[in-house]
PDB file of C-alpha atoms in Angstrom:
ATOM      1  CA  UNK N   1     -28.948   0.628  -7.534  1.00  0.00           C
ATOM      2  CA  UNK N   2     -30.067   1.628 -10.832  1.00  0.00           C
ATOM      3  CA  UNK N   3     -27.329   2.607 -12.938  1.00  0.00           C
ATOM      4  CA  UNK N   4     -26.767   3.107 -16.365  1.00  0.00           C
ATOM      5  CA  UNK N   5     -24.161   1.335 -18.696  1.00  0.00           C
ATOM      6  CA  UNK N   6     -23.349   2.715 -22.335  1.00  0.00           C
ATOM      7  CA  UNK N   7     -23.172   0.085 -24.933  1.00  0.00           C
ATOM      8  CA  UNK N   8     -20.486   1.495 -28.306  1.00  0.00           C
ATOM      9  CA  UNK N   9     -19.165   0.247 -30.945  1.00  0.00           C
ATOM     10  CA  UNK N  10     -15.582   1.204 -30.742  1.00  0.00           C
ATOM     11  CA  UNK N  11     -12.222   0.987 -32.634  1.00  0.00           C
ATOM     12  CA  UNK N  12     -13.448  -1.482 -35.378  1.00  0.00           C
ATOM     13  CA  UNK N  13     -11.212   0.244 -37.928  1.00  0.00           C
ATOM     14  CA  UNK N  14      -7.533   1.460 -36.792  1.00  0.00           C
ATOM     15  CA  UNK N  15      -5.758   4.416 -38.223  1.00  0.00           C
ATOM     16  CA  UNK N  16      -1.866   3.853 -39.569  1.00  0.00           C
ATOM     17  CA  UNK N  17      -1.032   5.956 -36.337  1.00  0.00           C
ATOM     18  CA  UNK N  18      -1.781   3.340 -34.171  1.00  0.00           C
ATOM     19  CA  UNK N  19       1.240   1.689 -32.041  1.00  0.00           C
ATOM     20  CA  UNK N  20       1.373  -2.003 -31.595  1.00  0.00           C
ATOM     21  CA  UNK N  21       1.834  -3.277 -28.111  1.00  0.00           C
ATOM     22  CA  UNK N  22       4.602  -4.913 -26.850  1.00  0.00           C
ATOM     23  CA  UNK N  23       4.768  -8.674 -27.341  1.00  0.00           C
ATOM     24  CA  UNK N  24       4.193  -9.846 -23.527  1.00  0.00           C
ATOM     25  CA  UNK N  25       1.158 -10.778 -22.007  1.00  0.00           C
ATOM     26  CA  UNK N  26      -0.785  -9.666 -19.295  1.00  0.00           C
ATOM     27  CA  UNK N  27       0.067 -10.404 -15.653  1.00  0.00           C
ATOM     28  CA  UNK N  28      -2.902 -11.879 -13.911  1.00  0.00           C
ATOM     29  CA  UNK N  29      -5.060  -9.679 -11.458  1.00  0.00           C
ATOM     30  CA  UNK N  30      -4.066  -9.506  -7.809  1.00  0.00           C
ATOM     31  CA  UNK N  31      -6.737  -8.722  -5.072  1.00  0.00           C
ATOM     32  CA  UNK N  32      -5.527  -6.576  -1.939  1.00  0.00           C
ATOM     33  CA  UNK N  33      -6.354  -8.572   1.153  1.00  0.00           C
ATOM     34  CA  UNK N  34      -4.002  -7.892   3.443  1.00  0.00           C
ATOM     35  CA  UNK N  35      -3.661  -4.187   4.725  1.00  0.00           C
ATOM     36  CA  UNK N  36       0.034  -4.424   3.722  1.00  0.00           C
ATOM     37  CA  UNK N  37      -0.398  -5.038  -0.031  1.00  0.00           C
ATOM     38  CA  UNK N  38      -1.829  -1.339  -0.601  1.00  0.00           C
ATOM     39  CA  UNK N  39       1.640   0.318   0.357  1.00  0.00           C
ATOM     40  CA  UNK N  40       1.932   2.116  -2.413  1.00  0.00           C
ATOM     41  CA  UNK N  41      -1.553   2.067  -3.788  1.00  0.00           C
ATOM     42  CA  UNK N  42      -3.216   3.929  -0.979  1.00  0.00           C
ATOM     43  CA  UNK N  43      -4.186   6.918  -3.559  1.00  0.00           C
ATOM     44  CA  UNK N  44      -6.278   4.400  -5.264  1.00  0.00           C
ATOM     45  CA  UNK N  45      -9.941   4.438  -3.737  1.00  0.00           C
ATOM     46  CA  UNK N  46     -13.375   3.801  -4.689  1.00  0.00           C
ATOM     47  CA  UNK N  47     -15.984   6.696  -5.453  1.00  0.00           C
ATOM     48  CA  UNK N  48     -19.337   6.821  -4.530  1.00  0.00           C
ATOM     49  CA  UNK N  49     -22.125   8.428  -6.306  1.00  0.00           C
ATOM     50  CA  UNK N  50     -25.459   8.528  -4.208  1.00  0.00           C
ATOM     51  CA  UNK N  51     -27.884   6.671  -5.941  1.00  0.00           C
ATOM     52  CA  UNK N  52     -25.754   7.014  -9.003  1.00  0.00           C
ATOM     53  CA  UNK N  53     -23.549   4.000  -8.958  1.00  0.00           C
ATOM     54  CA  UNK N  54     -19.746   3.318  -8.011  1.00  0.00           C
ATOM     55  CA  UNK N  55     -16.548   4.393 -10.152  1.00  0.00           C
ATOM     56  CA  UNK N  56     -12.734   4.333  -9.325  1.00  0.00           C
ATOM     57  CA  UNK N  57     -10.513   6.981  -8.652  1.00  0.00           C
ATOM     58  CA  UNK N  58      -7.061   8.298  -7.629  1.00  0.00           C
ATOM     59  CA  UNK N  59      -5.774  11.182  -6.175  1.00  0.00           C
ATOM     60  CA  UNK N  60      -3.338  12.894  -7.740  1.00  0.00           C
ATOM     61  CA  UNK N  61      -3.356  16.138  -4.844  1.00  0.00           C
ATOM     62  CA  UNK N  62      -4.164  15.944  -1.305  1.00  0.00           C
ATOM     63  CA  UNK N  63      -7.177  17.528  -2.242  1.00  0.00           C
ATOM     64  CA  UNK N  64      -7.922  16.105  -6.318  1.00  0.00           C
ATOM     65  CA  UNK N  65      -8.932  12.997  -7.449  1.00  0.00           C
ATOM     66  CA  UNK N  66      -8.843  12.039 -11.143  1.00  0.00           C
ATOM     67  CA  UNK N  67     -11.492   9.959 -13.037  1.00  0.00           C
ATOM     68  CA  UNK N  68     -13.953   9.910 -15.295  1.00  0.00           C
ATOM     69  CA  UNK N  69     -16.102  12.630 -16.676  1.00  0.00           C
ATOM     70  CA  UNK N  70     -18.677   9.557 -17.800  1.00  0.00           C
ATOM     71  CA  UNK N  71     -18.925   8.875 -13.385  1.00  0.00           C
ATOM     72  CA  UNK N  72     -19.966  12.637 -12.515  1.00  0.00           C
ATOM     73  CA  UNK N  73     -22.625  12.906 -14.550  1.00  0.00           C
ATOM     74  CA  UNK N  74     -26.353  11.607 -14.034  1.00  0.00           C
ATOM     75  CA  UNK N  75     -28.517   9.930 -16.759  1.00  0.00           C
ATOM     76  CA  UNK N  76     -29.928  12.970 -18.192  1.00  0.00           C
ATOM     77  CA  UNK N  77     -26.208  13.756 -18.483  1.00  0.00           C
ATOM     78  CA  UNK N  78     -26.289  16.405 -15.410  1.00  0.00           C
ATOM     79  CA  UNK N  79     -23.157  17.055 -13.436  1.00  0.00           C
ATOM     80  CA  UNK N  80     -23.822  15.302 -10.316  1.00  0.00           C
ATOM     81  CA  UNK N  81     -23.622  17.870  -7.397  1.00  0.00           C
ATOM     82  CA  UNK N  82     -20.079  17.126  -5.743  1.00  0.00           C
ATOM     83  CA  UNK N  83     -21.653  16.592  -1.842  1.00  0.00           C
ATOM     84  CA  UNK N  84     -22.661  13.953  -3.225  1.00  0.00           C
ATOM     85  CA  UNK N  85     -19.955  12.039  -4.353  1.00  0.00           C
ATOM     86  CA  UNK N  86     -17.938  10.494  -1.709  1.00  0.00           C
ATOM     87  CA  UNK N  87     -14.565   9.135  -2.338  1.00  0.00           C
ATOM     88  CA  UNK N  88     -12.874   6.376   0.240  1.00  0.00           C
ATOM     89  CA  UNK N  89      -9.083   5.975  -0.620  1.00  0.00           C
ATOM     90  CA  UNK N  90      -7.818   2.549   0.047  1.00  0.00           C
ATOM     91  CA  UNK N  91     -10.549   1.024   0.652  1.00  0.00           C
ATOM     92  CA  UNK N  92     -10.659  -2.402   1.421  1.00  0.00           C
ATOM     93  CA  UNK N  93     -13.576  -4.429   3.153  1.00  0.00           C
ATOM     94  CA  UNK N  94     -15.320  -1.967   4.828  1.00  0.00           C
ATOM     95  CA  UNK N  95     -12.046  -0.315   5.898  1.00  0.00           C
ATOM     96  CA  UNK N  96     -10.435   2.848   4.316  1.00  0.00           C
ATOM     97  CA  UNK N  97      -7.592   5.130   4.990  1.00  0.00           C
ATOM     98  CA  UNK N  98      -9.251   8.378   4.528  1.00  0.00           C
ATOM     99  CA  UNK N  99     -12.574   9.386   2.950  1.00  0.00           C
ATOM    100  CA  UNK N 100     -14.364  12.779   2.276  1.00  0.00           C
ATOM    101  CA  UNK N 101     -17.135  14.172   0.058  1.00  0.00           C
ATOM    102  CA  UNK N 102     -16.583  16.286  -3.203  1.00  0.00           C
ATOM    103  CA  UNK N 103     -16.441  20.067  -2.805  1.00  0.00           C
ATOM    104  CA  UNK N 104     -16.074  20.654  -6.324  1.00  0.00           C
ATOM    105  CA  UNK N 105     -16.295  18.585  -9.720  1.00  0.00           C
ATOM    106  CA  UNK N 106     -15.469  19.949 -13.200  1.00  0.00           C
ATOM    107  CA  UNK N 107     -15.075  17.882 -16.438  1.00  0.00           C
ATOM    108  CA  UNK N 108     -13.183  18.230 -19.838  1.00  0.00           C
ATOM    109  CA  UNK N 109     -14.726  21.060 -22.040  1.00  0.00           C
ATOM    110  CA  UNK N 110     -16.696  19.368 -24.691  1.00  0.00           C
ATOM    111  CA  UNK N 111     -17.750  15.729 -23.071  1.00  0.00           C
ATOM    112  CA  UNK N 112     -20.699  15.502 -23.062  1.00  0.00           C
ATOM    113  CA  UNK N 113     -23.697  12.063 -23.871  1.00  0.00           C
ATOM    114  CA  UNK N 114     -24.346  12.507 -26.964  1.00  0.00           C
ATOM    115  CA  UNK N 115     -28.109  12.760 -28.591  1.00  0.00           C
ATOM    116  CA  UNK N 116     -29.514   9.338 -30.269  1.00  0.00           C
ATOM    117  CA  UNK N 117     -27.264   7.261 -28.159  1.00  0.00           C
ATOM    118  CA  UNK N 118     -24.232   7.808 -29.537  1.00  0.00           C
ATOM    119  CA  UNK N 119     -20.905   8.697 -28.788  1.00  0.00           C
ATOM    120  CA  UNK N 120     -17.858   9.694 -30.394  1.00  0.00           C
ATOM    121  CA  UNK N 121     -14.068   9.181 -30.143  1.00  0.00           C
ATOM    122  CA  UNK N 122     -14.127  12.995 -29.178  1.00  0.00           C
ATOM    123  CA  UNK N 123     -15.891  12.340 -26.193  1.00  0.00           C
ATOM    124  CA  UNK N 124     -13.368   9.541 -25.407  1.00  0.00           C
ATOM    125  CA  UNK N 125     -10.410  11.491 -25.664  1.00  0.00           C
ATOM    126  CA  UNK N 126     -12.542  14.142 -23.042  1.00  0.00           C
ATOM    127  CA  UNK N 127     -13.987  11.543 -20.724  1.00  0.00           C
ATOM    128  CA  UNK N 128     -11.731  13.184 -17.880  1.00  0.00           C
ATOM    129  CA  UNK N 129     -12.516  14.404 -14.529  1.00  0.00           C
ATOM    130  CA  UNK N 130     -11.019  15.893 -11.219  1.00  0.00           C
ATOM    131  CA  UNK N 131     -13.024  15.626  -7.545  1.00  0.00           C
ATOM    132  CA  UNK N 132     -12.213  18.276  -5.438  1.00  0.00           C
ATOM    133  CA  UNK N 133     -12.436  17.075  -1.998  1.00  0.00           C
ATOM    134  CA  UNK N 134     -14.147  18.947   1.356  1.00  0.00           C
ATOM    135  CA  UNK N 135     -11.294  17.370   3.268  1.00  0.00           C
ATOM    136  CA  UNK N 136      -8.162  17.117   1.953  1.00  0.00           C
ATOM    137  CA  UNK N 137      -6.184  13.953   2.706  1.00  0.00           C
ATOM    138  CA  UNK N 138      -3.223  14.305   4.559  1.00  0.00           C
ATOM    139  CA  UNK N 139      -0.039  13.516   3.252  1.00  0.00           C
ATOM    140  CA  UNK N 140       1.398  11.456   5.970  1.00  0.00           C
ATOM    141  CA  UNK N 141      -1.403   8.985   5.257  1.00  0.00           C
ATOM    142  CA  UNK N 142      -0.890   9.179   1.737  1.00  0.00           C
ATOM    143  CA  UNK N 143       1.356  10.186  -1.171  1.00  0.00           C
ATOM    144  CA  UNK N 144      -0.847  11.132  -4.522  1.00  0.00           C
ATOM    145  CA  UNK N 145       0.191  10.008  -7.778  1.00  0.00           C
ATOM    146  CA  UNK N 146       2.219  12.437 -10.017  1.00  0.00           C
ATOM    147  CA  UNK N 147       1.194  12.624 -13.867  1.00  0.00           C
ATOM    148  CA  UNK N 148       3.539  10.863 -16.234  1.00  0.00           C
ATOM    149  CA  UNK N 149       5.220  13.667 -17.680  1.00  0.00           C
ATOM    150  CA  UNK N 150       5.283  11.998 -21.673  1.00  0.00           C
ATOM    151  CA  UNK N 151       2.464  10.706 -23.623  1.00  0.00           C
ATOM    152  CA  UNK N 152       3.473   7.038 -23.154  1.00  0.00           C
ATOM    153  CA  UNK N 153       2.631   5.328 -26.548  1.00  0.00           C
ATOM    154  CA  UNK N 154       3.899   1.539 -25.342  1.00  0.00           C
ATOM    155  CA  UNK N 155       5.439  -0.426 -22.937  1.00  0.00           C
ATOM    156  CA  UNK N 156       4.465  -2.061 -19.597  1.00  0.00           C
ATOM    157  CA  UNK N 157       1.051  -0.356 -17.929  1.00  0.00           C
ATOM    158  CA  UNK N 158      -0.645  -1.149 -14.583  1.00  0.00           C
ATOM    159  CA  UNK N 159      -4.223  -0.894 -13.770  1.00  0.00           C
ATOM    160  CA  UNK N 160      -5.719  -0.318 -10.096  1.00  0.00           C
ATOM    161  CA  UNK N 161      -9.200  -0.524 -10.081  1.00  0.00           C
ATOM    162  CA  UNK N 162     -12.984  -1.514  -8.366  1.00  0.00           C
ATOM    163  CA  UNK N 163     -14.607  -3.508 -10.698  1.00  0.00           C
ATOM    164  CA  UNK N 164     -18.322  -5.531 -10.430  1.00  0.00           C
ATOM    165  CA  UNK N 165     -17.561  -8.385  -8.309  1.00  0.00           C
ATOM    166  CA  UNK N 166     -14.708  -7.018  -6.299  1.00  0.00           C
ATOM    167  CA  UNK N 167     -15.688  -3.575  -5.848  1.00  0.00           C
ATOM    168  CA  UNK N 168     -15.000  -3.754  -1.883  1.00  0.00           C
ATOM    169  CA  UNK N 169     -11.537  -4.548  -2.439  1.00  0.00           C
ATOM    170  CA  UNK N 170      -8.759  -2.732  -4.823  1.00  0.00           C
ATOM    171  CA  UNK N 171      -7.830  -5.373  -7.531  1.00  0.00           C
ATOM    172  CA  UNK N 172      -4.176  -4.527  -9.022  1.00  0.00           C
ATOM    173  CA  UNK N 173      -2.759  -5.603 -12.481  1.00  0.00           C
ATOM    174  CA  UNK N 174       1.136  -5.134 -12.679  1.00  0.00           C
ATOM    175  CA  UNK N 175       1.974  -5.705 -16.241  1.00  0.00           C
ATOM    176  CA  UNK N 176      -0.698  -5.464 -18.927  1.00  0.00           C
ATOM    177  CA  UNK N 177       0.761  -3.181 -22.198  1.00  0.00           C
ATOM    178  CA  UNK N 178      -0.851  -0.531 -24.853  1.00  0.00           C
ATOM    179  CA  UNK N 179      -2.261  -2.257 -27.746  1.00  0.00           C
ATOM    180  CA  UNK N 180      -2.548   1.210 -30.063  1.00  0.00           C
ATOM    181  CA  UNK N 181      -2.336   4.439 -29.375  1.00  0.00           C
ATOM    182  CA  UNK N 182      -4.255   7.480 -31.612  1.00  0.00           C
ATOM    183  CA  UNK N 183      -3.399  11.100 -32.722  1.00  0.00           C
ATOM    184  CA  UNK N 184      -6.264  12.079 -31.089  1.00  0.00           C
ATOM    185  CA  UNK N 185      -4.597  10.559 -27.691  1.00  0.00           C
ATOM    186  CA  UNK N 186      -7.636   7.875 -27.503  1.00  0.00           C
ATOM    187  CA  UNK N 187      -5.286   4.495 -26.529  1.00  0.00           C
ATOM    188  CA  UNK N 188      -6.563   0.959 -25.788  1.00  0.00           C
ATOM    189  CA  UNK N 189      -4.515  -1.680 -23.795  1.00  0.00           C
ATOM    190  CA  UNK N 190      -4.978  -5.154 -23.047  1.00  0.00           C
ATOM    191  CA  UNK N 191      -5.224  -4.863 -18.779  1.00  0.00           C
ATOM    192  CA  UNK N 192      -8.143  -6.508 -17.035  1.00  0.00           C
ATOM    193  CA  UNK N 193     -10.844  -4.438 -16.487  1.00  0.00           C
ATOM    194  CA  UNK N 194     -15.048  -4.675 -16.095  1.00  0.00           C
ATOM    195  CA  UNK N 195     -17.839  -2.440 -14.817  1.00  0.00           C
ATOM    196  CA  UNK N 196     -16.683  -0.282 -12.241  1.00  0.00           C
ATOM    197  CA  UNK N 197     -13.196   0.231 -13.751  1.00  0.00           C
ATOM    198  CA  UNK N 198     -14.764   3.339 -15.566  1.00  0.00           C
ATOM    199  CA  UNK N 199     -11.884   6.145 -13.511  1.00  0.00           C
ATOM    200  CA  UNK N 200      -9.050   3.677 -13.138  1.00  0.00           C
ATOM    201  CA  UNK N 201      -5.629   5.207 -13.227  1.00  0.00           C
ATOM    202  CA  UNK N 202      -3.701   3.442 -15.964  1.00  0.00           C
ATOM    203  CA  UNK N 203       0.123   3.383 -14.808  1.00  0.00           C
ATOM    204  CA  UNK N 204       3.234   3.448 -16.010  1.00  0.00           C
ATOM    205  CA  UNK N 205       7.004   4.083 -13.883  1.00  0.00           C
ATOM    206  CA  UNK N 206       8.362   7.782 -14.728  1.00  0.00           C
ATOM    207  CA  UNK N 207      11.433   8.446 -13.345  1.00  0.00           C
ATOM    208  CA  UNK N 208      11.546   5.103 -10.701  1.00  0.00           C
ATOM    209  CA  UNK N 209       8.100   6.404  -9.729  1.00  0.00           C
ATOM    210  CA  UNK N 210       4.328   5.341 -10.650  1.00  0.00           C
ATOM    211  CA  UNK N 211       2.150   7.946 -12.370  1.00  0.00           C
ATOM    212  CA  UNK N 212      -0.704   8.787 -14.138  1.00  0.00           C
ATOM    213  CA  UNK N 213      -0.571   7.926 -17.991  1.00  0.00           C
ATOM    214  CA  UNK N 214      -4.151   7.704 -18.802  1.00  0.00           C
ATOM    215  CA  UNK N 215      -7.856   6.985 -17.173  1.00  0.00           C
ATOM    216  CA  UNK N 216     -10.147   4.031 -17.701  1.00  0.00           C
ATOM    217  CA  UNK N 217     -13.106   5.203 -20.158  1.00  0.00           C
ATOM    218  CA  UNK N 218     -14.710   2.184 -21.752  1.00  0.00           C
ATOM    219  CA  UNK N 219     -14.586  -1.274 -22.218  1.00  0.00           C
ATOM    220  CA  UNK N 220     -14.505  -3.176 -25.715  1.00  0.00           C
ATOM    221  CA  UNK N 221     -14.923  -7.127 -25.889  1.00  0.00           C
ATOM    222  CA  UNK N 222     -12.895  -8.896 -28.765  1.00  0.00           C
ATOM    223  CA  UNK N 223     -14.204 -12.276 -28.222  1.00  0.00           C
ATOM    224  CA  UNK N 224     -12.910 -13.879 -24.775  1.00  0.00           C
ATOM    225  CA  UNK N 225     -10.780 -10.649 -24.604  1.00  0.00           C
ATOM    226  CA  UNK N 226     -11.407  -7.356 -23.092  1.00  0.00           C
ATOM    227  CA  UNK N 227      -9.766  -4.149 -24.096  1.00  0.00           C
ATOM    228  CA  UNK N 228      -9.429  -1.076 -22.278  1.00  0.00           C
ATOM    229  CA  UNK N 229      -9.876   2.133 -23.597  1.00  0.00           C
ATOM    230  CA  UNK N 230      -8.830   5.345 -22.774  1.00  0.00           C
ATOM    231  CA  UNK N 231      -6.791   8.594 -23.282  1.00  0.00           C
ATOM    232  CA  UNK N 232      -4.437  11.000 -22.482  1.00  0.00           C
ATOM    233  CA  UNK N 233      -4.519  13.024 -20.006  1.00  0.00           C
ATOM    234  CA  UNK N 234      -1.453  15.309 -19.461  1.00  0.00           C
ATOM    235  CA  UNK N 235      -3.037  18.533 -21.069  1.00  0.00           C
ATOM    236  CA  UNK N 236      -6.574  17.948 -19.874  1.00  0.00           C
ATOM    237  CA  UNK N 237      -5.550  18.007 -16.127  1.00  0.00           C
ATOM    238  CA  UNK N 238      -4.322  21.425 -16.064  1.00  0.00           C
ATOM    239  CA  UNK N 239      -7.228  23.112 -17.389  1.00  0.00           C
ATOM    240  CA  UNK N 240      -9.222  21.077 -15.143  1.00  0.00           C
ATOM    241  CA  UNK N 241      -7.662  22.228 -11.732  1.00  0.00           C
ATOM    242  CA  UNK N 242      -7.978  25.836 -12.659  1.00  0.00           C
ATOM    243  CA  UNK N 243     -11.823  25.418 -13.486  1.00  0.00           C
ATOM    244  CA  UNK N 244     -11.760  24.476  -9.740  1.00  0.00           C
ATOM    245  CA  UNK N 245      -9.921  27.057  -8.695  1.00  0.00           C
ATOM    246  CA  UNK N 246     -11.718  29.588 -10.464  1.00  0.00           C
ATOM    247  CA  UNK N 247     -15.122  28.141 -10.177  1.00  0.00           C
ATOM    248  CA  UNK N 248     -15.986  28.549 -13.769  1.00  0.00           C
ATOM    249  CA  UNK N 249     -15.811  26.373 -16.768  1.00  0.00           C
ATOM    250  CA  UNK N 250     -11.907  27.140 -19.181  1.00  0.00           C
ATOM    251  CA  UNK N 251     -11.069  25.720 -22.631  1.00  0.00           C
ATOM    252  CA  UNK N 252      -8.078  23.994 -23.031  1.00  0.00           C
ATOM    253  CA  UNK N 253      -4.840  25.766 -24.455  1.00  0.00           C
ATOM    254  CA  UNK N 254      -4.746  23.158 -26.846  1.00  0.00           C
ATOM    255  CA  UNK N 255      -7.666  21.830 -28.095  1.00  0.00           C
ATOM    256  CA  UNK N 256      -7.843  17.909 -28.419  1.00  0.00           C
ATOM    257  CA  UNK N 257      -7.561  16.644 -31.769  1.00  0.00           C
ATOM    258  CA  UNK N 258     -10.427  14.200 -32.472  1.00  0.00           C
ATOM    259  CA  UNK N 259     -11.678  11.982 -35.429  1.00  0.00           C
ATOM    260  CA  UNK N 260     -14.558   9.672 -35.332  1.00  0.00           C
ATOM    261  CA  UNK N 261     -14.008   5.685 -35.424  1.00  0.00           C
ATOM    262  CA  UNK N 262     -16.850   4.007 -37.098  1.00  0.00           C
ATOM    263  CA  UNK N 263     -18.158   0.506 -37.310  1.00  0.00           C
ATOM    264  CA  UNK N 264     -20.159  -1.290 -40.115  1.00  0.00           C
ATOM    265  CA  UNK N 265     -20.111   1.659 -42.391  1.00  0.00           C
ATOM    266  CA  UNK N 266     -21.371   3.943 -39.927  1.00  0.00           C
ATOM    267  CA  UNK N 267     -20.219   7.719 -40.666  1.00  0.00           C
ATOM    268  CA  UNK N 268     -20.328  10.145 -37.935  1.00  0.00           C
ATOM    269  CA  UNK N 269     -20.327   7.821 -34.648  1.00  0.00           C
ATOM    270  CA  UNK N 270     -21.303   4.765 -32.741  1.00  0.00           C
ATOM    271  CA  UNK N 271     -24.966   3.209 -31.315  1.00  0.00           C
ATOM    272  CA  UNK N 272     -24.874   3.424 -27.912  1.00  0.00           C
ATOM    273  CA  UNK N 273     -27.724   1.459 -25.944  1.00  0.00           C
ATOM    274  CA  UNK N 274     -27.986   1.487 -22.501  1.00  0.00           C
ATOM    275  CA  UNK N 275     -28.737  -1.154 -19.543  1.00  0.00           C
ATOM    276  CA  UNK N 276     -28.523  -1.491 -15.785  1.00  0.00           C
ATOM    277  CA  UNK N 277     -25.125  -3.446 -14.441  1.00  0.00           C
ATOM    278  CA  UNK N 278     -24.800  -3.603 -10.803  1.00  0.00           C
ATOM    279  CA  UNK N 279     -24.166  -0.770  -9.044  1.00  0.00           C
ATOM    280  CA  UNK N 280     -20.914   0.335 -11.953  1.00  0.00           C
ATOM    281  CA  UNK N 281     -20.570   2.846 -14.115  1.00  0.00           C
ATOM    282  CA  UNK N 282     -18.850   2.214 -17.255  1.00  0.00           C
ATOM    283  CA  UNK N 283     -18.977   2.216 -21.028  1.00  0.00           C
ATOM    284  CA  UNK N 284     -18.331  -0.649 -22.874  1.00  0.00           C
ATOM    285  CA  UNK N 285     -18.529  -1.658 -26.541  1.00  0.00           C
ATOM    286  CA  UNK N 286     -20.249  -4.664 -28.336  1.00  0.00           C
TER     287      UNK N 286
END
């Protein structure tokens, strides 16, 4: 499948507001093989964008999956109509728990690819989407994910994700940590991610309980290393679910808080190029 892959430069230059991560290392990257290793993880599932490439997602309602605003759109940066997105939860070599196409998608106000190939932090910090499904997943076959109900700005994350190369099977990192965190709510972390991860849930325990801290947006290599990138997501989500309900596009209550992060003296963004990978969706930075 043709697909296209954004190339930024990203987070060369980090404000005094950023958070340094905790001082242990990443936990390496288990596969789920066995049926009985995605208790637990069954909200995670792989999304499906007909002829437009694969992305990761999670539900967070029987009927509402979360990812990223980047994986409903098309090239010319169209909304890609929801009946054709298809979403299989758990999915695991060929196998699934429950699947169903989109009824509805809506994405944060204001996200949008920008002209010239760039991109902005601003459209980081927006790069969030909800799914609505046609057939809403019952909850005896699975329990969604709440939202972490604090803007976690360290500490212990987990990643479940899809990524090029293992994209038929959920991979699951249990312990990778945020490296900095932003006013503008843009946070990178150090958990193992590649194409495909674009929609990830990014995890962290509230209350004994997994949820929702943040969303997979881009990728940024710092030589061997790759860092993830994303943002919050607490205050997006609500405006989000009642553009679905009411069918029509609503601003936030509180508008995100943005600032551009150049890179070699740049001054109002980031190049952006763009290649085929796979059959992934993602952004990633040189």
């Amino acid at each position: 499948m043709r697909i296209a892959s954004f190339l930024c430069a990203l987070i060369a230059v980090f404000s005094a507001n950023a958070v340094l991560a905790a001082d242990s290392l990443p936990s390496e990257l288990d596969r789920v093989d066995r049926r009985a290793e995605l208790i637990g993880w069954e909200a995670v599932g792989r999304l499906d964008m007909a002829g437009h490439g694969t992305c990761t997602g999670a539900l967070i309602e029987q009927d509402l999956v979360l990812t990223a605003a980047h994986c409903v759109l098309d090239d010319n940066g169209q909304k890609i109509a929801a009946n054709k997105i298809t979403f299989r939860a758990g999915l695991r070599n060929g196998d699934y728990i429950a699947a169903s196409k989109g009824r509805a998608v809506a994405y944060a106000s204001g996200f949008k690819q920008e002209e010239d190939g760039r991109i902005s932090t601003a459209n980081i910090a927006r790069d969030v989407a909800l799914i609505q499904l046609d057939k809403p997943v019952a909850r005896a076959l699975i329990q969604p994910f709440q939202i972490h109900r604090v803007r976690t700005s360290r500490g212990e994350l987990m990643v479940a994700s899809y990524g090029r190369g293992r994209n038929s099977t959920l991979s699951i990192q249990r312990a990778c940590n945020v490296l900095k965190k932003f006013k503008s709510g843009v946070m990178t972390f150090d958990c193992d991610i590649t194409y495909g991860s674009s929609g990830s849930p990014v995890l962290a325990y509230d209350g004994g309980r997994l949820a929702v801290v943040s969303v997979v947006s881009a990728l940024r290599q710092e030589g061997n290393k790759r860092i993830g990138v994303g943002m919050d997501v607490i205050d997006i989500i609500p405006t989000l679910k009642r553009e679905i309900a009411l069918g029509a596009p609503q601003q936030a209550l509180k508008p995100v808080v943005t600032r551009r992060i150049t890179v070699g003296g740049a001054k109002s963004g980031t190049s952006v190029g763009t290649r085929s990978v796979g059959g992934a969706k993602f952004l990633s930075s040189k």
